[in-house]
Short mmCIF file of C-alpha atoms in Angstrom, two decimals:
data_model
loop_
_atom_site.label_atom_id
_atom_site.label_comp_id
_atom_site.label_asym_id
_atom_site.label_seq_id
_atom_site.Cartn_x
_atom_site.Cartn_y
_atom_site.Cartn_z
CA MET A 1496 -54.19 29.23 66.76
CA LYS A 1497 -56.47 30.65 69.72
CA LEU A 1498 -55.70 33.37 67.16
CA VAL A 1499 -57.66 31.93 63.92
CA LEU A 1500 -59.98 30.24 66.25
CA ALA A 1501 -61.07 34.25 68.15
CA ILE A 1502 -61.10 35.39 64.82
CA SER A 1503 -63.61 32.76 63.05
CA ALA A 1504 -66.09 32.31 66.12
CA ALA A 1505 -66.67 36.05 65.68
CA LEU A 1506 -66.84 36.12 61.86
CA VAL A 1507 -69.32 33.31 62.94
CA ILE A 1508 -71.60 35.68 65.32
CA ALA A 1509 -71.12 38.54 63.43
CA GLY A 1510 -73.07 36.42 60.32
CA THR A 1511 -76.01 34.78 62.87
CA ALA A 1512 -76.30 38.77 63.51
CA HIS A 1513 -77.04 39.42 59.81
CA ALA A 1514 -80.74 39.73 58.98
CA ASP A 1515 -81.78 37.81 55.86
CA TYR A 1516 -84.30 40.49 53.81
CA LYS A 1517 -85.91 39.01 51.16
CA ARG A 1518 -87.62 41.76 48.24
CA ILE A 1519 -91.10 42.06 47.98
CA LYS A 1520 -92.36 41.60 44.56
CA THR A 1521 -96.03 41.65 44.22
CA ALA A 1522 -98.63 43.74 45.34
CA LYS A 1523 -100.13 40.83 47.27
CA GLN A 1524 -97.25 39.91 49.54
CA PHE A 1525 -96.89 43.67 50.18
CA ASN A 1526 -100.66 43.69 51.11
CA ALA A 1527 -99.75 41.02 53.16
CA ASP A 1528 -96.64 41.36 54.71
CA ILE A 1529 -97.53 45.11 55.37
CA VAL A 1530 -100.62 47.04 54.66
CA GLY A 1531 -102.75 47.96 57.73
CA LYS A 1532 -99.18 46.87 60.36
CA LYS A 1533 -97.87 50.35 62.47
CA LEU A 1534 -94.80 50.16 60.84
CA VAL A 1535 -92.03 52.19 63.22
CA ASP A 1536 -88.48 53.39 62.51
CA GLU A 1537 -85.89 53.96 64.86
CA GLN A 1538 -87.23 57.71 65.27
CA GLY A 1539 -90.31 56.02 67.25
CA ASN A 1540 -92.12 57.87 63.85
CA VAL A 1541 -95.71 55.35 63.28
CA PHE A 1542 -96.61 54.86 59.50
CA VAL A 1543 -99.71 52.97 58.10
CA ALA A 1544 -100.28 52.08 54.73
CA ASN A 1545 -103.75 51.54 54.54
CA ALA A 1546 -105.49 48.92 52.30
CA ASP A 1547 -107.64 51.59 50.47
CA GLY A 1548 -103.89 53.47 49.57
CA THR A 1549 -103.52 56.06 51.78
CA ILE A 1550 -101.42 56.01 54.32
CA SER A 1551 -101.24 57.90 57.93
CA ALA A 1552 -99.01 58.59 59.81
CA LYS A 1553 -98.41 59.75 63.84
CA LEU A 1554 -94.60 61.75 64.18
CA LYS A 1555 -92.09 61.78 66.71
CA SER A 1556 -91.70 65.36 65.69
CA GLY A 1557 -95.16 66.79 65.43
CA LYS A 1558 -95.15 67.50 62.03
CA THR A 1559 -97.89 65.80 59.80
CA PHE A 1560 -97.83 63.58 57.63
CA SER A 1561 -100.51 61.92 55.17
CA GLY A 1562 -100.51 60.75 51.24
CA THR A 1563 -101.78 57.94 49.39
CA TRP A 1564 -99.62 54.87 47.14
CA VAL A 1565 -100.14 52.64 44.80
CA TRP A 1566 -97.67 49.19 43.85
CA ASN A 1567 -96.21 49.83 40.39
CA LYS A 1568 -93.73 47.05 38.90
CA LYS A 1569 -92.31 45.63 41.48
CA PHE A 1570 -91.89 48.78 43.77
CA TRP A 1571 -94.09 50.61 46.38
CA CYS A 1572 -95.06 53.87 44.82
CA ARG A 1573 -95.86 57.02 47.97
CA ASN A 1574 -97.16 61.00 47.22
CA GLY A 1575 -96.95 62.65 50.89
CA VAL A 1576 -97.46 65.63 52.34
CA LEU A 1577 -95.07 66.97 55.21
CA ASP A 1578 -96.58 69.95 56.59
CA GLY A 1579 -98.66 71.01 53.75
CA LYS A 1580 -95.22 70.72 51.48
CA ALA A 1581 -96.07 68.06 49.09
CA LEU A 1582 -92.96 65.29 48.47
CA GLY A 1583 -93.69 64.55 44.94
CA THR A 1584 -93.86 60.56 44.47
CA ASP A 1585 -91.27 58.20 45.60
CA CYS A 1586 -91.23 54.75 44.56
CA GLN A 1587 -89.14 52.67 47.38
CA LEU A 1588 -87.72 48.88 47.32
CA TRP A 1589 -89.51 47.18 50.34
CA GLU A 1590 -87.76 44.22 51.53
CA ILE A 1591 -88.32 42.23 54.64
CA ASP A 1592 -87.37 39.21 58.03
CA GLY A 1593 -90.19 38.25 60.11
CA ALA A 1594 -91.18 41.27 61.99
CA THR A 1595 -88.98 44.09 60.32
CA ALA A 1596 -89.10 45.59 57.16
CA ARG A 1597 -85.91 47.60 54.95
CA MET A 1598 -87.13 50.61 52.66
CA THR A 1599 -85.16 52.11 49.93
CA ARG A 1600 -86.39 55.27 48.60
CA GLU A 1601 -85.42 55.68 45.04
CA LYS A 1602 -86.27 52.49 43.32
CA GLY A 1603 -83.26 51.26 45.51
CA LYS A 1604 -80.41 54.11 45.45
CA GLY A 1605 -81.34 56.07 48.10
CA LYS A 1606 -81.64 56.51 51.94
CA THR A 1607 -82.93 53.11 53.68
CA THR A 1608 -85.04 53.24 56.51
CA ILE A 1609 -85.71 49.63 58.72
CA TYR A 1610 -89.27 49.12 60.47
CA SER A 1611 -90.72 46.71 63.38
CA ILE A 1612 -93.98 45.64 62.37
CA ASN A 1613 -96.53 45.35 64.34
CA ASN A 1614 -100.11 44.33 64.37
#
């Protein structure tokens, strides 16, 4: 019985630690929740999606990143340049949970990055 209670308690604790991400589905919501805010990833890279459709970034590696973005049918589509090399367009699925955002490349089928959102 003690084992069952211990397992149940562990499951409850694990469940409360789980983030409750909600998908950003509209340009209006993306503008309100993400645009103009500093997004910091796990490595300390800082990105800002600016209201004028540009992206600014400060990368820990010292490389330069710049780009442009548009909202297109429930996806944030960016066209980036990393150290002079064009990355092409990638449409990304964005989700938010309070002061945390989760971005998944390739329309939700690619690599995921977690960002803390700072005003």
